[in-house]
PDB file of C-alpha atoms in Angstrom:
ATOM      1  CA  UNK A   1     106.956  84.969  87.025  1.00  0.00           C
ATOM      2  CA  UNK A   2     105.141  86.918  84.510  1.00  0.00           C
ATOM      3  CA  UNK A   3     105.010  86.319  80.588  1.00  0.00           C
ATOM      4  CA  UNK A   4     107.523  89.116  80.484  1.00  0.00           C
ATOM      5  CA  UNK A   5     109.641  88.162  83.144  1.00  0.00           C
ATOM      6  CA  UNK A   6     108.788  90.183  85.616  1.00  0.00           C
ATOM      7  CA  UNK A   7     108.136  89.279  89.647  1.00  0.00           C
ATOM      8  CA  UNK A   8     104.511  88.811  89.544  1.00  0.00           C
ATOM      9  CA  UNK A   9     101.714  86.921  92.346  1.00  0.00           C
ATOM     10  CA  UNK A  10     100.738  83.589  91.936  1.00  0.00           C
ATOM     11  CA  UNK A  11      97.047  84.653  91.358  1.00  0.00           C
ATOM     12  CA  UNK A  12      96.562  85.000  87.651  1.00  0.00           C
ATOM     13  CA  UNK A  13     100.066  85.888  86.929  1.00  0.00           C
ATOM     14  CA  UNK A  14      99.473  89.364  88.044  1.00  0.00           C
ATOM     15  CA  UNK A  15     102.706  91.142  88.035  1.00  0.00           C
ATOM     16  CA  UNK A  16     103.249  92.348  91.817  1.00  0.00           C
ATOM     17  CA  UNK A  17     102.124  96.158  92.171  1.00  0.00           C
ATOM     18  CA  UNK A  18     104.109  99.285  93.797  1.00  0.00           C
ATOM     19  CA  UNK A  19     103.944  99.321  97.610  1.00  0.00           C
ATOM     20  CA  UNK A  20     105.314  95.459  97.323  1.00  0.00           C
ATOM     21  CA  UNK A  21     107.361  93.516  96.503  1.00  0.00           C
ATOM     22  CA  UNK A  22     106.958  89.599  95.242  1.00  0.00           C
ATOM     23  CA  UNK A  23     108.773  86.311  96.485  1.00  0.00           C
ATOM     24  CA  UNK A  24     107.868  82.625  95.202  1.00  0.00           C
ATOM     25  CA  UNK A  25     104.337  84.344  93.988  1.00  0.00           C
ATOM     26  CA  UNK A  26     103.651  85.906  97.480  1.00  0.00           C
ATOM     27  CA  UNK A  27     102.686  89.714  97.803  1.00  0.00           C
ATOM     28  CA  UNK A  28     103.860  91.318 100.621  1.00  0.00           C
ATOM     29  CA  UNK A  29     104.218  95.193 101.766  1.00  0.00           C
ATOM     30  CA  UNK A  30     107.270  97.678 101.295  1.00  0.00           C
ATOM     31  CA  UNK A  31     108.307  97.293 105.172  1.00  0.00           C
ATOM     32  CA  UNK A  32     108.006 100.569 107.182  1.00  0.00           C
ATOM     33  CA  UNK A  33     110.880 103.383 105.726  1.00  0.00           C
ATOM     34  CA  UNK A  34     110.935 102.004 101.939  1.00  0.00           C
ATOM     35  CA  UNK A  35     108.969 102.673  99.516  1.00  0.00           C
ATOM     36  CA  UNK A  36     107.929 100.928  96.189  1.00  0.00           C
ATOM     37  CA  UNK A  37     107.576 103.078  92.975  1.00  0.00           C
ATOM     38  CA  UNK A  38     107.812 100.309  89.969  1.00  0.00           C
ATOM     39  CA  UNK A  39     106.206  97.100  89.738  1.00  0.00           C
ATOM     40  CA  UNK A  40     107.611  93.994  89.755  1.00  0.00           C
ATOM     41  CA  UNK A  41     109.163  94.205  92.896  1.00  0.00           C
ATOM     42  CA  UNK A  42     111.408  91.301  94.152  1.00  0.00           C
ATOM     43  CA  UNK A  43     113.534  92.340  97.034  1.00  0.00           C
ATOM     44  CA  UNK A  44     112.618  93.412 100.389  1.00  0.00           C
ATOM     45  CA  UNK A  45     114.589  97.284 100.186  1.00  0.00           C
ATOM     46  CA  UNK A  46     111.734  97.797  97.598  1.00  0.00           C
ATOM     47  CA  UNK A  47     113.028 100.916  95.796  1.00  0.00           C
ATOM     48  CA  UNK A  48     115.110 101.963  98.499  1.00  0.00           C
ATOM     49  CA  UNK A  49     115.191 103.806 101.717  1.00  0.00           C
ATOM     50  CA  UNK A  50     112.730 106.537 102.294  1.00  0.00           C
ATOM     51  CA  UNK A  51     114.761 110.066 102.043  1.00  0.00           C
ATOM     52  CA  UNK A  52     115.855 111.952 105.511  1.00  0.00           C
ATOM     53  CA  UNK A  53     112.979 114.733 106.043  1.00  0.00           C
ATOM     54  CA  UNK A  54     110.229 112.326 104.841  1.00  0.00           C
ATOM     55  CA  UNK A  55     108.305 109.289 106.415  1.00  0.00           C
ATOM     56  CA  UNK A  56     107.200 106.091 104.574  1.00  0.00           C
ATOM     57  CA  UNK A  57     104.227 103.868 106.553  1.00  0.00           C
ATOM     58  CA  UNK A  58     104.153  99.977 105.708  1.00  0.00           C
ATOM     59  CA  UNK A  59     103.152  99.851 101.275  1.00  0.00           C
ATOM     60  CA  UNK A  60     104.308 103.440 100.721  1.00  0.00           C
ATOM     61  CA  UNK A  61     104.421 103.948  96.873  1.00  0.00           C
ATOM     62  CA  UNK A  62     106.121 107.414  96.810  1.00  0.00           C
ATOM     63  CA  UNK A  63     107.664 109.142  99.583  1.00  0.00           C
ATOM     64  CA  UNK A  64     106.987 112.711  98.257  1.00  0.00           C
ATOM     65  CA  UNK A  65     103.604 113.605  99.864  1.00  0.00           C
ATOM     66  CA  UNK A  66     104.651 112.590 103.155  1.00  0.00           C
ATOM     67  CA  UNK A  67     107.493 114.929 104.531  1.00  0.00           C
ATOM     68  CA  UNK A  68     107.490 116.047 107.750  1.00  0.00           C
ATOM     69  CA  UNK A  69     105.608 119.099 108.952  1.00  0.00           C
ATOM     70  CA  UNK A  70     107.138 122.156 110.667  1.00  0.00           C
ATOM     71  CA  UNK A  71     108.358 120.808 114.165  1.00  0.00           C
ATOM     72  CA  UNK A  72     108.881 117.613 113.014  1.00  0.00           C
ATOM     73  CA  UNK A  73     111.928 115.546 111.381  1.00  0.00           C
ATOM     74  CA  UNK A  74     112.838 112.599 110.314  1.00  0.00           C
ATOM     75  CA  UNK A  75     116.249 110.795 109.307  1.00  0.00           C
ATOM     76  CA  UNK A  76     116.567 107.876 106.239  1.00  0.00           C
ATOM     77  CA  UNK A  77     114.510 105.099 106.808  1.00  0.00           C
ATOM     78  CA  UNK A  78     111.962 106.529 109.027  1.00  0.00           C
ATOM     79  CA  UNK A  79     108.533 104.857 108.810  1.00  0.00           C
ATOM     80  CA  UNK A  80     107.183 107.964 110.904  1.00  0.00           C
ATOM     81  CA  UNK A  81     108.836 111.998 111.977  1.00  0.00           C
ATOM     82  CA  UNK A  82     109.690 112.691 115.261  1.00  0.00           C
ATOM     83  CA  UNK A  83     108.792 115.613 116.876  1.00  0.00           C
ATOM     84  CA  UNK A  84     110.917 118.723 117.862  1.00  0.00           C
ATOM     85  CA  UNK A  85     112.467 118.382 121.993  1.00  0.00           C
ATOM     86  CA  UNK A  86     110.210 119.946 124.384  1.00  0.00           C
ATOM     87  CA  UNK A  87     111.101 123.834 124.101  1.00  0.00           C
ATOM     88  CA  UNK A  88     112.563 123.911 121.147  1.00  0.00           C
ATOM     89  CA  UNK A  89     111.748 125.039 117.490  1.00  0.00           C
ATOM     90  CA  UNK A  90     111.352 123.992 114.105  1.00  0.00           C
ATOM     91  CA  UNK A  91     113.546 126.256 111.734  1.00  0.00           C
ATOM     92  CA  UNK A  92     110.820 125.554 109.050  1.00  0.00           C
ATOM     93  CA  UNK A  93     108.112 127.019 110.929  1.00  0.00           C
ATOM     94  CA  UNK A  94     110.357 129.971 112.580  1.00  0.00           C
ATOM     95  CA  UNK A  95     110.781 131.011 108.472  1.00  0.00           C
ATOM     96  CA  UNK A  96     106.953 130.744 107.576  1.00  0.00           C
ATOM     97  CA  UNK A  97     106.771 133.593 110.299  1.00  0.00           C
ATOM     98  CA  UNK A  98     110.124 135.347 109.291  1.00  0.00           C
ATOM     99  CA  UNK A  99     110.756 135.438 105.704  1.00  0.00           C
ATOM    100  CA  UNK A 100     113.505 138.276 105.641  1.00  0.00           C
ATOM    101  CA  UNK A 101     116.289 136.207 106.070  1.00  0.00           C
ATOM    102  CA  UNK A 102     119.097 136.362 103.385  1.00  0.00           C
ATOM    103  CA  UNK A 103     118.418 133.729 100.718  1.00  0.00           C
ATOM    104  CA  UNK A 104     121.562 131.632 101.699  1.00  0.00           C
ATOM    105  CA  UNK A 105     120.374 131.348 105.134  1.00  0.00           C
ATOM    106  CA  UNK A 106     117.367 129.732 104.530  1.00  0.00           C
ATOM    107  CA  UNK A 107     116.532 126.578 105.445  1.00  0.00           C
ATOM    108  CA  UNK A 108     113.792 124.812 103.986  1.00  0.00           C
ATOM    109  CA  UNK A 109     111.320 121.937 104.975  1.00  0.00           C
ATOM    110  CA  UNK A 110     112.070 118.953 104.723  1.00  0.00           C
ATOM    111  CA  UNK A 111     114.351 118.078 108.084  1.00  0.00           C
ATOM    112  CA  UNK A 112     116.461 115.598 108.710  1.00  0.00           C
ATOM    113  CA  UNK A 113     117.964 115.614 112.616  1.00  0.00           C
ATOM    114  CA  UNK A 114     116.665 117.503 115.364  1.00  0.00           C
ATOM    115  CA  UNK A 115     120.060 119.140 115.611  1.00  0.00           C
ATOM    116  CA  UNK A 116     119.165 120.716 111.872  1.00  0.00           C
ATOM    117  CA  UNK A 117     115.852 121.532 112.371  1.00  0.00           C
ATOM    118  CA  UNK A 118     115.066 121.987 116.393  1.00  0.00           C
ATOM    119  CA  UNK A 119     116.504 124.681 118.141  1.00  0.00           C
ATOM    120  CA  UNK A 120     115.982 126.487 121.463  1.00  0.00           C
ATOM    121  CA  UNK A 121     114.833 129.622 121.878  1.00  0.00           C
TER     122      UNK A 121
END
């Protein structure tokens, strides 16, 4: 424990970083589809799941520069996105090529389910 009472490593008192979280002095990684955005980690859940439409990797300290790329998706918790079915479509990229849709029909990047984000064409 650090001097402030935070969850810190046993090496020099170091209080444990984002990306991890801490137990009994021990560093170990944000599992695959958290994230860790504070220090002093202590619990395995890290910060919490990452967000549908984005993917988190093993030590992922914010989820925001990883969402999923046109044709892609990904629901909460997902360490990586899957891609679209075979013959199908991601809505995001079908906008970047069509952009006169009505405003309340848009749908933007990122997706969550295939069903919201693949269709066939």
């Amino acid at each position: 424990m650090a001097v402030d009472g935070r969850n810190a490593t046993q090496n020099d008192a170091k209080i444990c970083p984002k990306g991890f979280y801490c137990r009994q002095g021990i560093r170990i990684r944000c599992p695959e589809g958290t994230y860790g955005d504070v220090e002093g980690l202590s619990a395995a859940s890290c910060s919490g799941w990452c967000p549908a439409g984005y993917f988190c990797p093993f030590a992922t300290t914010d989820f925001r520069p990883n969402p999923c790329l046109p044709g892609t998706y990904a629901a909460k918790g997902a360490a990586v996105c899957m891609t679209c079915p075979a013959s199908s479509q991601s809505r995001a990229s079908v906008l970047k090529t069509f952009q006169v849709l009505p405003q309340e029909q848009v749908v933007k990047p990122p997706c969550t389910t295939h069903r919201e984000c693949c269709f066939f064409g």
